[in-house]
C-alpha cells in the first residue's frame, strides 16, 4: 500500500502531539543546534487526497517542533513519484508560517515510485550550498527523511551509499507494507536507529517521540528509557549500551551476561570451577577442603569437624562419614544410635501353599498358624517385619514386609487372604521370594543392619516345577530357610529348601512334636560361643533373634499338629461312612 493508507494513523500522531502541554504562548522547540533537514515524500498514485492532507499535517507538526531560521534549523521539502518535484529548498523560507503555506499548496504527483531518483535529487540538488545547505566544514548535520509506502521501482542501494558518503544522514520511514529490505538499503547505520516501519498506533506513537528525540539530539541516557542493564553511552540523538568488565553485551544490545571463564577449559580445578567477573575460582565438593594451590582438594575428616551424633564411634569416609556400633549391638534406623537387638526381631516372609490339594478347611488352619506366629512377634518398623506370599499355579504377594507395622494389621490382612486353589509351583514361589519379597523396595532391611532374613515355606504336596535352583539361590543370598511339609509333601523337596543343618530347618508329617528338641541344637550350631567345634561366627543379635523365632514357631507347630490330626481323623471317618452307605 502507498503512503496515503497510513494517513489516518499519522493523524492520530498529530492529535497526540497537539495534546502535549506547551509553555504559555510558545511551542516546544529544539535548541541544541542547527540542522539542515529535507523531507523526501512519496506521493505516488495510491495516495488519496484526504490521506495526503494528513501527510501535510504530519510535516507541519514536525516543523513546528523545530527552531527554524537562517542561523538555526533550515527545512526543505521535495515530493516524488515517477519524477521529483522541489516544493521549497533550504534557503526559501525561514518561518513556520511560510513553510506551512507552501506545504498546503502541494499537489500530489500521483504516478510511480522512483525512490532512487528522489535520493539522487536530494544529494545533487537539495543539499547543495546553492539550494541553501550550509557548507560541510561548518559540520551542520544534513538529514534526509524519506517516507515511503511501497517497493521502489528503481535501485536505491548504490545511490543511498553515495548520499551517505556525501555526508547525508538518511532516515527511512516505511508505511505498513513497505519493503523492509529497501528501507535497510537506503538508511544510514546503525540501522536500528534509522529504519522505522509504522504499522500500528503503538509504533506511530513510538516513532513520533523517538524521531523527534533524534532530530533534537535528546540525551536518551538521561531520560531513563534506554533499557541498558549496565551502562548507557550517549551519542548525538542516540545512545549505546555497554557492559561492565567481565560481561558481554547480548544480541538485544541492552542486557549483559557474565563471561563464563570456566568454559575456556584451562582452569585446572580438581572438582568444580566457579566463574566470577574478571576470572574464576576453584571449589571442592562437600566433605573436601581446598588445598593451598587453590586447585586440588583433599577429603575432610568430617568426624572431627561436624556434630556427627554417633552414639559409639564415627568413621570418616571419602566426602562423608558413618556411625558404627560395638560388637553385639545393632545400628538403629536413625543411623546413629546403638541398641541391643530385641528378641525375635527378623524380616520374616511366609510362603504358603494355596493349591487345590490343601482344601479350604485346611487353608483356614494355615491362616491361623500364620497369625499365631504373628502373635509372638514384636512387630514394628524397627522390630520384626512380616510379609506373606501365597502360591499355586502362580504366585501372589498378599502383603510385603513394609506394608503393615503392627500385629493387628497383619492378622486382619491374613484372615482376608483368599484361597487360590489350582497347582503347586513351589519353585516359582521361591524365585518370587528371592527376587521381590526380600528386596529393600518391599521393605527388607539392608544386610549391613544384621537383621536376619527368614523364609518359611509351608506346603502339602509335590512341586510341579524344579525347586533346586531357587532354593540354592535363596540360601546363598543369606535367607535362612525353614520348610514345613504336611500330608503328601515330599521329604526330599523339603530338605532341598531347608537351610543347614537341614534336620533343624525342616519338618515333615502330621506330627510336629519331633521338632521340640531343635531349640537347643539350633543354639549350639548357629551360635558357636555356646557350643564347640568350628562353625561360622555370626552376630550375637542374629543368634538371639533366630533362637527366639525358633522357640515360638515350634510351639505353634505343635498346636497345629493336633488340629490337623483331628481334622484328618474326621475326614477318614466321613469317608468310611460314605463307603458303607454305598
XYZ file of C-alpha atoms in Angstrom, residues 263-561:
299
model
C 34.186 -22.799 29.904
C 37.603 -21.926 28.456
C 38.821 -25.275 29.844
C 42.105 -24.077 31.338
C 41.107 -23.680 34.997
C 42.825 -26.918 36.323
C 40.298 -27.236 39.180
C 40.187 -30.772 40.590
C 36.476 -30.629 41.473
C 34.459 -27.554 40.455
C 35.191 -24.276 38.676
C 33.118 -21.183 39.567
C 33.100 -18.192 37.192
C 33.093 -14.659 38.607
C 33.513 -11.255 36.901
C 37.075 -10.951 35.624
C 38.036 -14.525 36.473
C 37.224 -17.751 38.289
C 37.980 -19.756 41.430
C 38.085 -23.464 42.340
C 35.642 -25.080 44.756
C 35.655 -28.554 46.342
C 32.698 -30.861 46.751
C 31.104 -31.325 50.160
C 33.417 -33.141 52.538
C 36.622 -31.877 50.903
C 38.977 -28.998 51.647
C 40.665 -26.762 49.051
C 44.443 -27.045 49.254
C 46.977 -24.138 49.264
C 47.465 -24.441 45.500
C 43.812 -23.248 45.156
C 43.110 -26.097 42.717
C 43.335 -29.529 44.366
C 41.015 -30.958 47.048
C 41.505 -33.353 49.960
C 38.899 -35.249 51.950
C 37.883 -33.636 55.204
C 37.823 -35.641 58.442
C 34.134 -34.948 58.992
C 34.093 -36.882 62.249
C 36.308 -34.154 63.748
C 34.616 -31.263 62.017
C 30.871 -31.878 62.391
C 28.433 -32.855 65.114
C 28.025 -36.397 63.820
C 25.852 -37.609 66.711
C 27.191 -41.183 66.641
C 26.432 -42.951 69.907
C 29.525 -45.177 69.833
C 32.007 -44.291 67.097
C 32.250 -42.160 63.942
C 34.217 -43.444 60.936
C 35.210 -40.935 58.221
C 34.830 -41.934 54.580
C 35.603 -40.007 51.393
C 33.380 -36.964 51.498
C 31.149 -38.398 54.233
C 31.054 -40.444 57.436
C 29.147 -43.312 59.076
C 28.365 -44.459 62.590
C 29.306 -47.916 63.883
C 28.283 -49.858 66.993
C 30.266 -52.202 69.288
C 30.141 -55.931 68.678
C 26.874 -57.384 69.839
C 24.919 -54.137 69.289
C 22.936 -53.001 66.313
C 22.851 -49.646 64.480
C 19.342 -48.257 64.595
C 17.280 -46.809 61.756
C 18.451 -43.250 62.525
C 21.983 -44.345 61.557
C 23.431 -43.020 64.846
C 22.057 -44.835 67.890
C 23.083 -48.340 69.033
C 20.973 -50.818 70.931
C 20.993 -54.479 71.862
C 18.905 -56.486 69.448
C 15.309 -57.216 70.517
C 14.189 -60.812 70.878
C 12.781 -62.207 67.655
C 13.467 -59.117 65.541
C 13.665 -60.527 61.994
C 12.469 -59.927 58.442
C 10.087 -62.866 58.031
C 8.386 -63.872 54.760
C 5.967 -66.799 54.961
C 5.290 -68.607 51.698
C 2.089 -70.675 51.973
C 0.777 -73.342 49.646
C -2.644 -72.418 48.250
C -3.023 -75.354 45.829
C -6.297 -77.283 45.477
C -4.927 -80.280 47.445
C -4.780 -78.175 50.623
C -8.587 -77.869 50.707
C -10.430 -74.808 52.058
C -10.736 -76.144 55.623
C -7.004 -76.777 55.938
C -6.207 -73.434 54.327
C -8.083 -71.739 57.160
C -5.894 -73.677 59.615
C -2.802 -72.469 57.784
C -4.006 -68.866 58.149
C -4.481 -69.471 61.874
C -0.949 -70.906 62.014
C 0.388 -67.711 60.418
C -1.465 -65.494 62.878
C -0.260 -67.460 65.892
C 3.310 -66.820 64.781
C 2.490 -63.122 64.407
C 1.119 -63.045 67.964
C 4.515 -63.978 69.339
C 6.491 -61.390 67.355
C 7.355 -57.798 68.255
C 6.004 -56.292 65.028
C 7.076 -52.696 64.311
C 9.002 -50.770 61.644
C 12.192 -51.114 63.727
C 11.360 -54.570 65.137
C 10.061 -57.588 63.252
C 8.591 -57.123 59.789
C 6.308 -59.730 58.237
C 5.413 -60.412 54.610
C 3.097 -63.062 53.171
C 3.182 -64.839 49.784
C 0.655 -67.403 48.513
C 1.250 -69.675 45.551
C -0.454 -72.304 43.454
C -0.033 -72.304 39.668
C 1.051 -68.681 40.054
C 2.470 -66.510 42.824
C 0.804 -63.619 44.598
C 2.240 -61.244 47.216
C -0.507 -60.873 49.786
C 1.439 -58.100 51.519
C 5.157 -57.096 51.523
C 7.408 -56.538 54.540
C 6.786 -52.802 54.620
C 3.009 -52.920 54.272
C 1.897 -53.264 57.914
C 3.514 -52.038 61.117
C 1.500 -53.768 63.828
C 0.442 -57.328 64.642
C -3.251 -56.421 64.498
C -2.931 -55.044 60.962
C -1.117 -58.169 59.786
C -3.591 -60.604 61.405
C -6.531 -58.791 59.847
C -4.868 -58.903 56.419
C -4.116 -62.645 56.822
C -7.721 -63.517 57.549
C -8.793 -61.638 54.392
C -6.485 -63.731 52.156
C -8.472 -65.684 49.552
C -7.680 -69.307 48.764
C -6.119 -69.596 45.261
C -6.500 -73.376 44.535
C -5.045 -74.900 41.302
C -1.429 -76.255 41.016
C 1.738 -76.358 43.136
C 4.578 -74.245 41.653
C 6.912 -74.165 44.646
C 9.985 -73.319 42.541
C 8.219 -70.274 41.089
C 7.282 -69.167 44.607
C 10.903 -69.415 45.777
C 12.051 -67.326 42.802
C 9.473 -64.664 43.647
C 10.585 -64.626 47.282
C 14.270 -64.159 46.408
C 13.792 -61.527 43.681
C 10.988 -59.488 45.240
C 9.951 -60.321 48.804
C 13.390 -59.732 50.345
C 14.231 -56.637 48.294
C 14.719 -53.300 50.045
C 11.991 -51.946 47.766
C 9.471 -54.209 49.510
C 10.767 -53.465 52.984
C 13.708 -55.794 53.703
C 16.396 -54.060 55.728
C 19.936 -53.854 54.316
C 22.210 -56.773 55.117
C 24.543 -54.348 56.887
C 21.907 -53.952 59.619
C 22.375 -57.630 60.633
C 18.627 -58.261 60.763
C 18.050 -61.971 59.995
C 16.067 -62.765 56.856
C 13.875 -65.823 57.349
C 11.781 -67.606 54.738
C 9.228 -70.165 55.930
C 7.713 -72.371 53.217
C 4.547 -74.332 54.058
C 3.467 -76.988 51.526
C 1.341 -80.147 51.413
C 2.397 -81.773 48.132
C 4.986 -82.358 45.425
C 6.070 -79.304 43.443
C 5.112 -79.236 39.770
C 8.322 -77.377 38.858
C 12.004 -77.568 39.812
C 12.881 -76.095 43.208
C 16.608 -76.818 43.424
C 17.998 -73.700 41.706
C 15.940 -71.106 43.598
C 16.250 -72.969 46.899
C 20.025 -72.730 46.449
C 19.910 -69.063 45.452
C 17.748 -68.226 48.469
C 20.287 -69.658 50.876
C 23.237 -68.151 49.008
C 21.638 -64.714 49.317
C 21.591 -65.050 53.112
C 17.980 -66.120 53.655
C 17.547 -68.697 56.457
C 15.040 -71.180 55.058
C 12.530 -73.255 57.046
C 10.417 -75.895 55.281
C 7.236 -77.391 56.770
C 5.562 -80.267 54.939
C 2.129 -81.748 55.629
C 0.293 -84.657 54.054
C 1.698 -85.502 50.648
C 4.699 -83.177 50.831
C 7.912 -84.711 49.517
C 10.663 -85.004 52.103
C 13.463 -84.609 49.531
C 11.992 -81.322 48.375
C 11.659 -80.046 51.926
C 15.290 -80.865 52.652
C 16.352 -79.107 49.448
C 14.555 -75.977 50.635
C 15.791 -76.056 54.253
C 18.979 -74.328 55.448
C 21.874 -76.175 57.059
C 21.755 -78.082 59.302
C 18.824 -79.498 57.363
C 17.485 -81.536 60.285
C 16.885 -78.388 62.270
C 15.183 -76.424 59.490
C 12.548 -78.743 58.087
C 9.669 -80.812 59.421
C 7.555 -83.394 57.698
C 4.459 -85.461 58.567
C 1.429 -84.611 60.636
C 3.303 -84.925 63.937
C 5.365 -81.835 64.748
C 6.307 -82.977 68.256
C 9.617 -84.304 66.914
C 10.733 -80.686 66.483
C 10.731 -79.958 70.228
C 14.370 -80.943 70.566
C 15.519 -78.498 67.878
C 15.770 -75.412 70.079
C 18.943 -76.398 71.915
C 20.576 -77.879 68.809
C 19.719 -74.651 66.968
C 21.542 -72.503 69.528
C 24.575 -74.809 69.622
C 25.015 -74.932 65.845
C 24.274 -71.320 64.930
C 25.809 -69.574 67.960
C 29.297 -71.088 68.443
C 30.006 -69.209 71.652
C 27.566 -71.586 73.346
C 28.968 -74.788 71.824
C 32.034 -76.397 70.417
C 33.550 -77.011 67.039
C 34.488 -74.797 64.090
C 31.350 -73.005 62.925
C 30.714 -69.729 61.145
C 30.697 -66.900 63.676
C 27.521 -64.831 63.315
C 26.214 -61.709 65.009
C 25.063 -62.286 68.620
C 21.932 -60.259 67.786
C 21.201 -62.569 64.869
C 21.583 -65.675 67.070
C 19.276 -64.273 69.710
C 16.635 -63.407 67.115
C 16.805 -66.828 65.484
C 16.559 -68.718 68.783
C 13.525 -66.703 69.825
C 11.861 -67.249 66.462
C 12.630 -70.992 66.600
C 11.134 -71.355 70.084
C 7.927 -69.540 69.181
C 7.495 -71.417 65.913
C 7.858 -74.884 67.480
C 5.082 -74.146 69.960
C 2.724 -73.075 67.190
C 3.580 -76.084 65.035
C 2.745 -78.428 67.901
C -0.686 -76.875 68.273
C -1.278 -77.005 64.548
C -0.296 -80.700 64.524
